[in-house]
Short mmCIF file of N, CA and C in Angstrom, two decimals:
data_model
loop_
_atom_site.label_atom_id
_atom_site.label_comp_id
_atom_site.label_asym_id
_atom_site.label_seq_id
_atom_site.Cartn_x
_atom_site.Cartn_y
_atom_site.Cartn_z
N SER A 1 108.36 115.30 79.30
CA SER A 1 107.49 114.33 80.95
C SER A 1 107.81 114.89 81.96
N THR A 2 108.92 116.34 81.68
CA THR A 2 109.12 117.52 82.48
C THR A 2 108.08 118.70 82.75
N ASP A 3 107.30 118.31 82.46
CA ASP A 3 106.23 119.57 81.85
C ASP A 3 105.45 118.13 82.91
N GLU A 4 105.12 117.74 82.99
CA GLU A 4 103.52 116.52 83.18
C GLU A 4 104.51 116.58 84.50
N ASP A 5 105.82 116.19 85.42
CA ASP A 5 106.59 116.20 86.93
C ASP A 5 105.68 117.90 87.40
N VAL A 6 105.83 118.85 86.52
CA VAL A 6 105.85 119.79 87.47
C VAL A 6 103.54 119.77 87.81
N VAL A 7 103.14 119.22 86.44
CA VAL A 7 102.12 119.18 86.38
C VAL A 7 101.65 118.52 87.82
N ALA A 8 102.29 117.37 87.89
CA ALA A 8 101.70 116.23 89.07
C ALA A 8 101.98 117.35 90.87
N GLN A 9 103.70 118.37 90.69
CA GLN A 9 103.98 118.21 92.15
C GLN A 9 102.73 119.74 92.56
N LYS A 10 102.38 120.08 91.03
CA LYS A 10 101.51 121.32 91.59
C LYS A 10 99.84 120.53 92.00
N ASP A 11 99.74 119.91 91.19
CA ASP A 11 98.16 118.83 91.71
C ASP A 11 98.35 118.89 93.03
N MET A 12 99.67 117.86 93.83
CA MET A 12 99.83 117.69 95.09
C MET A 12 100.05 118.49 95.65
N CYS A 13 100.58 120.69 95.61
CA CYS A 13 100.32 121.22 96.17
C CYS A 13 99.40 121.57 96.46
N LEU A 14 98.36 121.47 95.11
CA LEU A 14 97.56 121.75 95.68
C LEU A 14 96.53 121.11 96.74
N ASP A 15 96.31 120.04 96.83
CA ASP A 15 95.81 118.86 97.60
C ASP A 15 95.82 119.16 98.74
N GLU A 16 97.48 119.42 99.38
CA GLU A 16 97.60 119.60 100.57
C GLU A 16 97.35 121.08 100.29
N LEU A 17 97.23 121.79 99.91
CA LEU A 17 96.33 123.90 100.35
C LEU A 17 95.11 123.13 100.66
N ASP A 18 94.34 122.10 100.27
CA ASP A 18 92.96 121.98 99.78
C ASP A 18 93.13 121.73 101.63
N GLU A 19 94.03 120.34 102.17
CA GLU A 19 93.46 120.34 103.37
C GLU A 19 94.08 121.26 104.04
N VAL A 20 95.18 121.72 104.37
CA VAL A 20 94.89 123.06 104.98
C VAL A 20 94.14 123.99 105.21
N PHE A 21 93.38 124.67 104.01
CA PHE A 21 92.08 125.35 104.38
C PHE A 21 91.65 124.65 105.60
N ASN A 22 91.13 123.92 104.85
CA ASN A 22 89.99 122.64 105.61
C ASN A 22 90.50 122.91 107.04
N HIS A 23 91.41 122.67 107.40
CA HIS A 23 91.42 122.72 109.13
C HIS A 23 91.02 124.00 109.33
N LEU A 24 91.69 125.49 108.54
CA LEU A 24 91.76 126.47 109.01
C LEU A 24 90.58 126.46 108.77
N ASN A 25 89.70 126.25 107.58
CA ASN A 25 87.54 127.22 108.31
C ASN A 25 87.63 125.81 108.96
N ASN A 26 87.87 124.98 109.09
CA ASN A 26 87.51 124.76 110.47
C ASN A 26 88.04 125.49 112.23
N GLY A 27 88.73 125.67 111.72
CA GLY A 27 89.60 126.14 113.65
C GLY A 27 88.74 128.11 113.35
N GLY A 28 88.78 128.15 112.62
CA GLY A 28 88.95 129.64 111.95
C GLY A 28 90.52 130.78 112.78
N ASN A 29 91.18 130.52 112.52
CA ASN A 29 92.76 131.00 112.09
C ASN A 29 92.96 131.67 111.90
N THR A 30 92.64 133.49 111.59
CA THR A 30 93.18 133.33 110.51
C THR A 30 94.80 134.23 110.64
N ALA A 31 95.39 133.62 111.80
CA ALA A 31 96.39 133.89 111.68
C ALA A 31 97.02 133.01 110.95
N SER A 32 97.34 131.84 110.43
CA SER A 32 97.74 130.54 109.73
C SER A 32 96.65 130.94 108.34
N SER A 33 95.51 131.37 108.36
CA SER A 33 95.32 131.28 106.61
C SER A 33 96.04 132.44 106.55
N ASP A 34 96.97 134.05 107.12
CA ASP A 34 97.70 134.05 106.37
C ASP A 34 99.06 134.11 106.15
N PHE A 35 99.16 133.63 107.15
CA PHE A 35 100.93 132.69 106.39
C PHE A 35 100.24 131.66 105.19
N VAL A 36 99.40 130.64 105.15
CA VAL A 36 98.99 130.21 104.36
C VAL A 36 99.60 131.28 102.67
N MET A 37 98.66 131.65 102.71
CA MET A 37 98.16 133.21 101.46
C MET A 37 99.63 133.32 101.14
N SER A 38 101.11 133.76 102.01
CA SER A 38 101.99 134.46 102.17
C SER A 38 102.86 133.60 100.91
N PHE A 39 102.01 131.76 100.68
CA PHE A 39 102.85 131.37 99.92
C PHE A 39 102.63 131.01 98.04
N HIS A 40 101.29 131.75 97.95
CA HIS A 40 100.88 131.58 96.65
C HIS A 40 101.11 133.14 96.08
#
């Protein structure tokens, strides 16, 4: 069950990253995109 919890957390994290990247694409803010990429 712990593996499922980890997968669920990763899915949530990916959803949040998708939203962040959508905002970055709309704003074209490269500084923020570099900041986000540092989390990978």
